[in-house]
DNA sequence: AGTCCACAGGAAGGGCAGGCGA
DNA sequence: TCGCCTGCCCTTCCTGTGGACT
């Protein structure tokens, strides 16, 4: 017995020692996170210079033009904007010039769902607590503007994913914010979006005011993504732990997804994590394949766990129906959903609501829903999946245990 | 050219919960 | 404590729509 225990202990010791002695794959994993700000931003020199030219006058106490920045996901819009505004802030601090930068990601839940919430959040950023509900919206506006004038200097407000804001709450808030420049408040708005179509919902005055200056960020091509990844990999990985061909594969996969640098970094990071977990000596191409699958699975199973009950059931219905075919229509989903509701004694939601839930699932990237017309057989959504059968099965089993057990 | 289908999606509003301020 | 206000989730009612069919 002692002998067995002794052996087990030795094995454990060996494993633990191997952690200490073997050289880790990562040197500084943070370099692969989206929150990492590199010293050098590749392939965005023009954009940086442009933005500095637009926002720079703030340091001369002149009000800069509002800017609207457009470009696909992971094209460096946020990175460049934060980089430039940080530099402006640093310079301002050097000369004791007061300036405040407010950054809001409008896609964040509980931040920009309503006019009230966003204003409350902005007040919080300026150090003023506003209750989550209870006050008339006018009062929150009053407090926000009070706080703005209380700060004795210019403010740059960055509204990231501004399209999400407009879709959720319309353009009234933007109208009020863009007007406040006319009323003596020193506020410059930088709107960032990856969707140009939302501007059609904007009031003409808001549109022209917001787009006093416009910038477009083109997607990175595979070669540029490769260079960006190579730079980051140098910081992130220990020497000899990753080959160029692996980096190239991540770049190529992300380039297929509209040149998304964020996706490329995620792939590289997760591939490294998988290699490390498997105790492999270096990151190989197979790890990238596994990383791609893991990212999809994580995204879907996270949603499967956190969605509200009816959304879970709708997603379950879709996954179930898509086991036998490639595409389903809204009507089929509705019918099967109602059948499942009966099985678990749940009062089904109306078709109108289900239609919205399908849109939400589409927006979350869990399903692909395309509005199509089938002629005299009506207009509907054609719903499909873009994940492997394996992931589909895993998510189905998570949803099954969440819903039926 | 007109009809018709099966929805999409906008608008309005109900009901409930939570929080504020007098 | 109570009236008021907002958020959230949902329903009801309605108009709009693209293209196959007649």
Coordinates of C-alpha atoms (C1' of nucleotides) in Angstrom, one line a residue:
Chain A
X1 CA 0.0 0.0 0.0
X2 CA 2.8 2.4 1.1
X3 CA 4.5 1.5 -2.1
X4 CA 1.5 2.4 -4.2
X5 CA 1.1 5.7 -2.4
X6 CA 4.7 6.3 -2.8
X7 CA 4.5 5.7 -6.5
X8 CA 1.4 7.9 -6.9
X9 CA 3.2 10.7 -5.0
X10 CA 6.2 10.4 -7.2
X11 CA 4.1 10.7 -10.3
X12 CA 2.3 13.7 -9.0
X13 CA 5.6 15.2 -8.0
X14 CA 7.0 14.5 -11.5
X15 CA 4.0 16.2 -13.1
X16 CA 4.3 19.2 -10.8
X17 CA 8.1 19.4 -11.4
X18 CA 7.5 19.2 -15.1
X19 CA 5.5 22.4 -14.7
X20 CA 8.4 24.1 -13.0
X21 CA 11.2 22.8 -15.2
X22 CA 9.6 22.7 -18.6
X23 CA 9.6 26.0 -20.4
X24 CA 6.1 27.4 -20.7
X25 CA 4.7 28.0 -24.1
X26 CA 3.6 31.5 -23.2
X27 CA 5.9 34.3 -22.2
X28 CA 3.2 37.0 -21.9
X29 CA -0.2 35.8 -22.8
X30 CA -1.7 39.3 -22.2
X31 CA -0.3 40.3 -25.6
X32 CA -2.9 38.2 -27.3
X33 CA -5.8 39.8 -25.4
X34 CA -8.0 42.4 -27.1
X35 CA -7.4 44.7 -24.1
X36 CA -3.7 44.7 -24.8
X37 CA -2.4 48.0 -26.3
X38 CA 0.8 47.4 -28.3
X39 CA 3.5 50.0 -28.6
X40 CA 3.2 49.9 -32.4
X41 CA 0.0 49.7 -34.3
X42 CA 0.6 48.2 -37.7
X43 CA -1.0 49.3 -40.9
X44 CA -3.0 52.1 -39.4
X45 CA -0.6 55.1 -39.7
X46 CA -2.9 57.1 -42.0
X47 CA -5.9 56.5 -39.7
X48 CA -3.9 57.6 -36.6
X49 CA -2.6 60.7 -38.3
X50 CA -6.1 61.6 -39.5
X51 CA -7.7 61.2 -36.1
X52 CA -4.9 63.2 -34.5
X53 CA -5.5 65.9 -37.0
X54 CA -9.2 65.9 -36.2
X55 CA -9.1 65.7 -32.4
X56 CA -5.8 67.5 -31.9
X57 CA -7.2 71.0 -31.8
X58 CA -8.8 70.1 -28.5
X59 CA -5.3 70.8 -27.0
X60 CA -5.5 74.4 -28.3
X61 CA -8.9 74.8 -26.6
X62 CA -10.7 74.6 -29.9
X63 CA -13.7 72.3 -30.2
X64 CA -12.8 69.5 -32.6
X65 CA -15.4 68.2 -35.1
X66 CA -17.4 65.2 -34.2
X67 CA -16.1 62.1 -35.9
X68 CA -17.8 59.0 -37.3
X69 CA -15.5 56.0 -37.7
X70 CA -16.7 53.1 -39.7
X71 CA -15.1 49.7 -40.4
X72 CA -15.7 45.9 -40.0
X73 CA -15.1 44.0 -36.7
X74 CA -11.5 43.7 -35.7
X75 CA -10.2 46.4 -38.1
X76 CA -8.6 48.4 -35.3
X77 CA -11.2 51.2 -34.9
X78 CA -11.3 51.0 -31.1
X79 CA -7.6 50.4 -30.8
X80 CA -6.7 53.4 -32.8
X81 CA -9.3 55.7 -31.2
X82 CA -8.2 54.7 -27.7
X83 CA -4.5 55.0 -28.7
X84 CA -5.0 58.6 -30.0
X85 CA -7.2 59.8 -27.2
X86 CA -4.7 58.4 -24.7
X87 CA -1.9 60.2 -26.3
X88 CA -4.0 63.4 -26.3
X89 CA -4.7 62.9 -22.6
X90 CA -1.0 62.3 -21.9
X91 CA 0.0 65.5 -23.7
X92 CA -2.8 67.5 -21.9
X93 CA -1.6 66.2 -18.6
X94 CA 2.0 67.3 -19.4
X95 CA 0.7 70.9 -19.8
X96 CA -1.8 70.7 -16.9
X97 CA -4.6 71.1 -19.4
X98 CA -7.8 69.5 -18.1
X99 CA -9.5 67.1 -20.5
X100 CA -11.7 64.1 -20.0
X101 CA -12.2 61.1 -22.2
X102 CA -15.4 59.0 -21.7
X103 CA -15.6 55.6 -23.4
X104 CA -18.8 53.6 -23.7
X105 CA -19.3 50.3 -25.4
X106 CA -22.9 50.6 -26.4
X107 CA -23.2 46.9 -26.9
X108 CA -22.6 46.2 -23.2
X109 CA -25.8 45.0 -21.5
X110 CA -27.3 47.3 -18.9
X111 CA -25.4 50.3 -20.2
X112 CA -27.1 51.6 -23.3
X113 CA -30.4 49.7 -23.4
X114 CA -32.2 52.9 -22.7
X115 CA -31.6 56.7 -22.9
X116 CA -31.8 56.8 -19.1
X117 CA -29.2 54.0 -18.6
X118 CA -26.6 55.5 -20.9
X119 CA -26.9 58.9 -19.3
X120 CA -26.6 57.3 -15.9
X121 CA -23.6 55.4 -17.0
X122 CA -21.9 58.6 -18.3
X123 CA -22.6 60.3 -15.0
X124 CA -21.0 57.4 -13.2
X125 CA -17.9 57.7 -15.5
X126 CA -17.7 61.4 -14.4
X127 CA -18.0 60.3 -10.7
X128 CA -21.6 61.1 -10.2
X129 CA -23.9 58.3 -8.9
X130 CA -27.3 58.1 -10.5
X131 CA -29.9 55.5 -9.4
X132 CA -30.6 52.7 -11.9
X133 CA -34.3 53.7 -12.1
X134 CA -36.6 56.0 -10.4
X135 CA -35.7 59.5 -11.8
X136 CA -37.4 61.2 -14.7
X137 CA -35.2 61.1 -17.8
X138 CA -35.2 64.9 -17.8
X139 CA -33.6 64.9 -14.4
X140 CA -30.9 62.5 -15.5
X141 CA -30.2 64.9 -18.5
X142 CA -30.0 67.8 -16.1
X143 CA -27.5 66.0 -13.8
X144 CA -25.4 64.9 -16.8
X145 CA -25.2 68.4 -18.3
X146 CA -24.5 69.9 -14.8
X147 CA -21.6 67.5 -14.4
X148 CA -20.4 68.3 -17.8
X149 CA -20.2 72.0 -17.1
X150 CA -18.8 71.3 -13.6
X151 CA -15.7 69.7 -15.3
X152 CA -13.8 72.7 -16.4
X153 CA -12.5 71.5 -19.8
X154 CA -13.3 69.7 -23.0
X155 CA -14.8 66.2 -23.0
X156 CA -14.4 63.6 -25.7
X157 CA -17.1 61.0 -25.7
X158 CA -16.4 57.8 -27.5
X159 CA -19.5 55.8 -28.4
X160 CA -18.3 52.4 -29.5
X161 CA -20.8 50.2 -31.4
X162 CA -23.0 53.3 -31.8
X163 CA -25.2 51.4 -34.2
X164 CA -26.4 49.2 -31.3
X165 CA -27.3 52.3 -29.4
X166 CA -29.4 53.8 -32.3
X167 CA -31.1 50.5 -32.9
X168 CA -32.1 50.1 -29.2
X169 CA -33.1 53.6 -28.3
X170 CA -33.3 55.7 -31.5
X171 CA -31.4 58.9 -32.2
X172 CA -33.0 61.2 -29.6
X173 CA -30.1 61.0 -27.2
X174 CA -27.6 61.6 -30.0
X175 CA -29.6 64.6 -31.1
X176 CA -29.4 66.0 -27.6
X177 CA -25.7 65.3 -27.3
X178 CA -24.8 66.8 -30.7
X179 CA -26.9 69.9 -29.9
X180 CA -25.2 70.5 -26.6
X181 CA -22.1 71.8 -28.5
X182 CA -24.4 74.7 -29.7
X183 CA -25.4 75.4 -26.1
X184 CA -21.9 76.0 -24.9
X185 CA -20.9 72.6 -23.6
X186 CA -17.5 71.4 -24.7
X187 CA -18.4 67.9 -25.9
X188 CA -17.0 66.1 -28.9
X189 CA -18.5 62.8 -30.0
X190 CA -16.5 60.0 -31.6
X191 CA -19.0 57.4 -33.0
X192 CA -17.6 54.0 -33.9
X193 CA -19.6 51.4 -35.8
X194 CA -19.1 48.4 -38.0
X195 CA -22.5 48.9 -39.7
X196 CA -23.1 51.8 -42.0
X197 CA -26.7 51.0 -42.7
X198 CA -27.9 52.3 -39.3
X199 CA -27.3 55.9 -40.4
X200 CA -30.6 55.7 -42.3
X201 CA -32.4 55.7 -39.0
X202 CA -30.8 59.0 -38.0
X203 CA -32.4 62.4 -38.2
X204 CA -30.7 64.4 -40.9
X205 CA -29.4 66.9 -38.4
X206 CA -27.9 64.2 -36.2
X207 CA -26.3 62.6 -39.2
X208 CA -24.7 65.7 -40.5
X209 CA -23.6 66.7 -37.0
X210 CA -22.2 63.3 -36.2
X211 CA -20.4 63.0 -39.5
X212 CA -18.6 66.3 -39.5
X213 CA -15.6 64.1 -40.2
X214 CA -15.8 60.5 -41.4
X215 CA -13.2 57.8 -41.4
X216 CA -13.3 54.4 -42.9
X217 CA -11.1 51.5 -41.7
X218 CA -10.5 48.9 -44.4
X219 CA -10.3 45.3 -43.4
X220 CA -6.8 43.7 -42.9
X221 CA -5.8 41.3 -45.6
X222 CA -4.2 37.9 -44.7
X223 CA -0.7 39.3 -45.1
X224 CA -1.3 42.2 -42.8
X225 CA -3.0 40.0 -40.2
X226 CA 0.0 37.7 -40.4
X227 CA 2.4 40.7 -39.7
X228 CA 0.2 41.8 -36.8
X229 CA 0.1 38.3 -35.3
X230 CA 3.8 37.9 -35.8
X231 CA 4.4 41.0 -33.8
X232 CA 2.1 39.9 -31.0
X233 CA 3.4 36.3 -31.0
X234 CA 6.9 37.6 -30.4
X235 CA 5.8 39.1 -27.2
X236 CA 3.3 36.4 -26.2
X237 CA 5.2 33.2 -26.9
X238 CA 8.6 31.9 -25.7
X239 CA 11.2 31.4 -28.4
X240 CA 10.7 28.4 -30.6
X241 CA 7.3 27.6 -29.3
X242 CA 5.4 28.6 -32.4
X243 CA 6.1 28.3 -36.1
X244 CA 5.3 30.9 -38.7
X245 CA 3.0 28.4 -40.5
X246 CA 0.8 28.3 -37.4
X247 CA 0.6 32.1 -37.3
X248 CA -0.1 32.1 -41.0
X249 CA -3.0 29.7 -40.6
X250 CA -4.6 31.9 -37.9
X251 CA -4.2 34.9 -40.2
X252 CA -5.7 33.0 -43.1
X253 CA -8.7 31.8 -41.1
X254 CA -9.4 35.3 -39.8
X255 CA -8.9 36.8 -43.2
X256 CA -11.8 34.6 -44.4
X257 CA -13.9 36.2 -41.7
X258 CA -13.6 39.7 -43.2
X259 CA -10.1 40.4 -41.9
X260 CA -11.0 40.3 -38.2
X261 CA -7.8 40.8 -36.2
X262 CA -9.7 40.1 -33.0
X263 CA -10.7 36.6 -34.2
X264 CA -7.1 36.0 -35.3
X265 CA -5.7 36.9 -31.9
X266 CA -8.3 34.7 -30.2
X267 CA -7.4 31.8 -32.4
X268 CA -3.7 32.2 -31.6
X269 CA -4.3 32.5 -27.9
X270 CA -6.6 29.5 -27.6
X271 CA -4.3 27.4 -29.8
X272 CA -1.5 28.2 -27.4
X273 CA -3.6 27.3 -24.4
X274 CA -4.6 24.0 -25.9
X275 CA -1.0 23.1 -26.7
X276 CA 0.0 24.0 -23.2
X277 CA -2.8 22.0 -21.6
X278 CA -1.8 19.0 -23.7
X279 CA 1.8 19.4 -22.5
X280 CA 2.9 19.6 -26.2
X281 CA 6.3 21.2 -26.7
X282 CA 5.0 23.8 -29.2
X283 CA 1.9 25.1 -30.9
X284 CA 1.1 23.2 -34.1
X285 CA -1.5 23.7 -36.9
X286 CA -3.8 21.0 -35.3
X287 CA -4.1 23.2 -32.2
X288 CA -5.5 26.0 -34.4
X289 CA -8.2 23.7 -35.7
X290 CA -9.0 22.7 -32.2
X291 CA -9.0 26.4 -31.2
X292 CA -11.5 27.2 -33.9
X293 CA -13.9 24.6 -32.7
X294 CA -13.4 25.5 -29.0
X295 CA -14.2 29.2 -29.7
X296 CA -17.4 28.3 -31.4
X297 CA -18.4 25.8 -28.7
X298 CA -17.6 28.3 -25.9
X299 CA -19.7 31.0 -27.5
X300 CA -22.6 28.7 -28.0
X301 CA -22.6 26.9 -24.7
X302 CA -22.2 30.1 -22.7
X303 CA -25.3 31.4 -24.5
X304 CA -27.1 28.1 -23.9
X305 CA -26.6 28.5 -20.2
X306 CA -27.4 32.2 -19.8
X307 CA -30.3 32.8 -22.2
X308 CA -33.8 33.3 -20.8
X309 CA -35.9 30.1 -20.7
X310 CA -38.0 30.8 -23.8
X311 CA -34.9 31.8 -25.8
X312 CA -33.3 28.6 -24.7
X313 CA -36.3 26.6 -25.9
X314 CA -36.3 28.4 -29.3
X315 CA -32.6 27.7 -29.7
X316 CA -33.2 24.1 -28.7
X317 CA -36.0 23.8 -31.2
X318 CA -33.8 25.2 -34.0
X319 CA -30.9 22.9 -33.2
X320 CA -33.2 19.9 -33.0
X321 CA -34.9 20.6 -36.3
X322 CA -31.5 21.3 -38.0
X323 CA -30.4 17.8 -37.1
X324 CA -32.3 16.4 -40.0
X325 CA -32.0 19.3 -42.5
X326 CA -29.9 22.3 -43.4
X327 CA -32.5 25.0 -43.1
X328 CA -35.7 25.6 -41.2
X329 CA -38.3 28.4 -41.5
X330 CA -39.9 30.5 -38.8
X331 CA -43.2 28.7 -39.1
X332 CA -41.7 25.3 -38.5
X333 CA -39.8 26.6 -35.5
X334 CA -43.0 28.1 -34.1
X335 CA -44.9 24.8 -34.5
X336 CA -42.3 22.6 -32.9
X337 CA -41.7 25.2 -30.1
X338 CA -45.3 25.1 -29.2
X339 CA -45.3 21.3 -29.1
X340 CA -42.3 21.4 -26.7
X341 CA -44.0 24.0 -24.6
X342 CA -46.9 21.6 -24.1
X343 CA -44.5 18.9 -23.1
X344 CA -43.0 20.9 -20.3
X345 CA -46.2 22.7 -19.4
X346 CA -45.0 26.1 -20.4
X347 CA -47.3 28.7 -21.8
X348 CA -46.0 29.4 -25.3
X349 CA -45.1 33.0 -26.4
X350 CA -46.8 34.5 -29.4
X351 CA -45.4 34.3 -33.0
X352 CA -44.5 38.0 -32.8
X353 CA -42.3 37.4 -29.8
X354 CA -40.7 34.3 -31.2
X355 CA -39.9 36.3 -34.3
X356 CA -38.0 38.7 -32.1
X357 CA -36.2 35.9 -30.2
X358 CA -35.0 34.5 -33.5
X359 CA -33.6 37.9 -34.4
X360 CA -31.9 38.1 -31.1
X361 CA -30.3 34.6 -31.6
X362 CA -29.2 35.8 -35.0
X363 CA -27.6 39.0 -33.5
X364 CA -25.8 36.9 -31.0
X365 CA -24.3 34.9 -33.8
X366 CA -25.9 31.6 -32.6
X367 CA -27.9 31.0 -35.7
X368 CA -27.9 32.5 -39.2
X369 CA -31.4 33.9 -40.0
X370 CA -32.0 35.3 -43.5
X371 CA -35.2 36.9 -44.5
X372 CA -36.4 35.3 -47.8
X373 CA -39.4 35.4 -49.9
X374 CA -41.0 32.3 -51.2
X375 CA -43.3 34.0 -53.6
X376 CA -46.9 33.2 -53.0
X377 CA -45.8 30.9 -50.1
X378 CA -45.0 34.0 -48.2
X379 CA -42.1 35.8 -46.6
X380 CA -40.2 34.2 -43.8
X381 CA -36.8 33.6 -42.3
X382 CA -34.6 30.8 -43.4
X383 CA -32.6 29.7 -40.3
X384 CA -29.3 27.8 -40.5
X385 CA -26.2 27.0 -38.4
X386 CA -22.6 27.6 -39.1
X387 CA -21.1 25.2 -36.5
X388 CA -20.1 21.6 -36.7
X389 CA -22.4 18.7 -35.9
X390 CA -20.3 17.9 -32.9
X391 CA -20.8 21.4 -31.4
X392 CA -24.5 21.2 -32.3
X393 CA -24.8 18.0 -30.3
X394 CA -22.9 19.3 -27.3
X395 CA -25.1 22.5 -27.1
X396 CA -28.2 20.4 -27.6
X397 CA -27.3 18.3 -24.6
X398 CA -26.6 21.3 -22.5
X399 CA -29.9 22.9 -23.4
X400 CA -31.7 19.6 -22.8
X401 CA -30.4 19.3 -19.3
X402 CA -31.2 23.0 -18.7
X403 CA -34.8 22.7 -20.0
X404 CA -36.0 19.2 -19.3
X405 CA -34.3 18.1 -16.1
Chain B
dA1 C1' -51.2 43.0 -63.7
dG2 C1' -53.2 41.6 -59.8
dT3 C1' -53.6 38.3 -56.0
dC4 C1' -52.0 36.0 -52.2
dC5 C1' -49.2 33.9 -48.8
dA6 C1' -46.5 33.8 -44.4
dC7 C1' -44.5 36.0 -42.2
dA8 C1' -41.3 40.6 -40.7
dG9 C1' -41.4 44.1 -38.0
dG10 C1' -43.3 48.8 -36.2
dA11 C1' -46.4 50.9 -32.7
dA12 C1' -48.9 51.1 -28.7
dG13 C1' -49.8 49.6 -24.5
dG14 C1' -50.5 46.3 -20.3
dG15 C1' -48.6 44.5 -16.1
dC16 C1' -45.2 43.8 -13.0
dA17 C1' -40.9 45.0 -10.4
dG18 C1' -37.6 48.1 -8.6
dG19 C1' -36.1 52.6 -7.0
dC20 C1' -36.5 57.5 -5.8
dG21 C1' -38.1 61.5 -3.3
dA22 C1' -41.5 64.0 -0.6
Chain C
dT1 C1' -45.7 55.0 2.9
dC2 C1' -47.2 56.4 -1.4
dG3 C1' -47.2 58.4 -5.9
dC4 C1' -44.4 58.6 -9.7
dC5 C1' -41.0 57.1 -13.0
dT6 C1' -38.4 53.7 -15.6
dG7 C1' -37.1 49.0 -17.2
dC8 C1' -38.4 44.8 -19.0
dC9 C1' -41.1 41.4 -21.1
dC10 C1' -44.8 40.5 -23.4
dT11 C1' -49.3 40.9 -26.3
dT12 C1' -52.3 42.8 -29.7
dC13 C1' -53.0 45.1 -33.8
dC14 C1' -51.5 46.5 -37.8
dT15 C1' -49.0 47.5 -42.2
dG16 C1' -45.5 46.2 -45.4
dT17 C1' -43.2 43.0 -48.5
dG18 C1' -41.0 39.9 -52.4
dG19 C1' -42.0 36.9 -55.5
dA20 C1' -44.7 32.6 -57.1
dC21 C1' -48.9 31.9 -59.0
dT22 C1' -53.2 32.9 -61.8

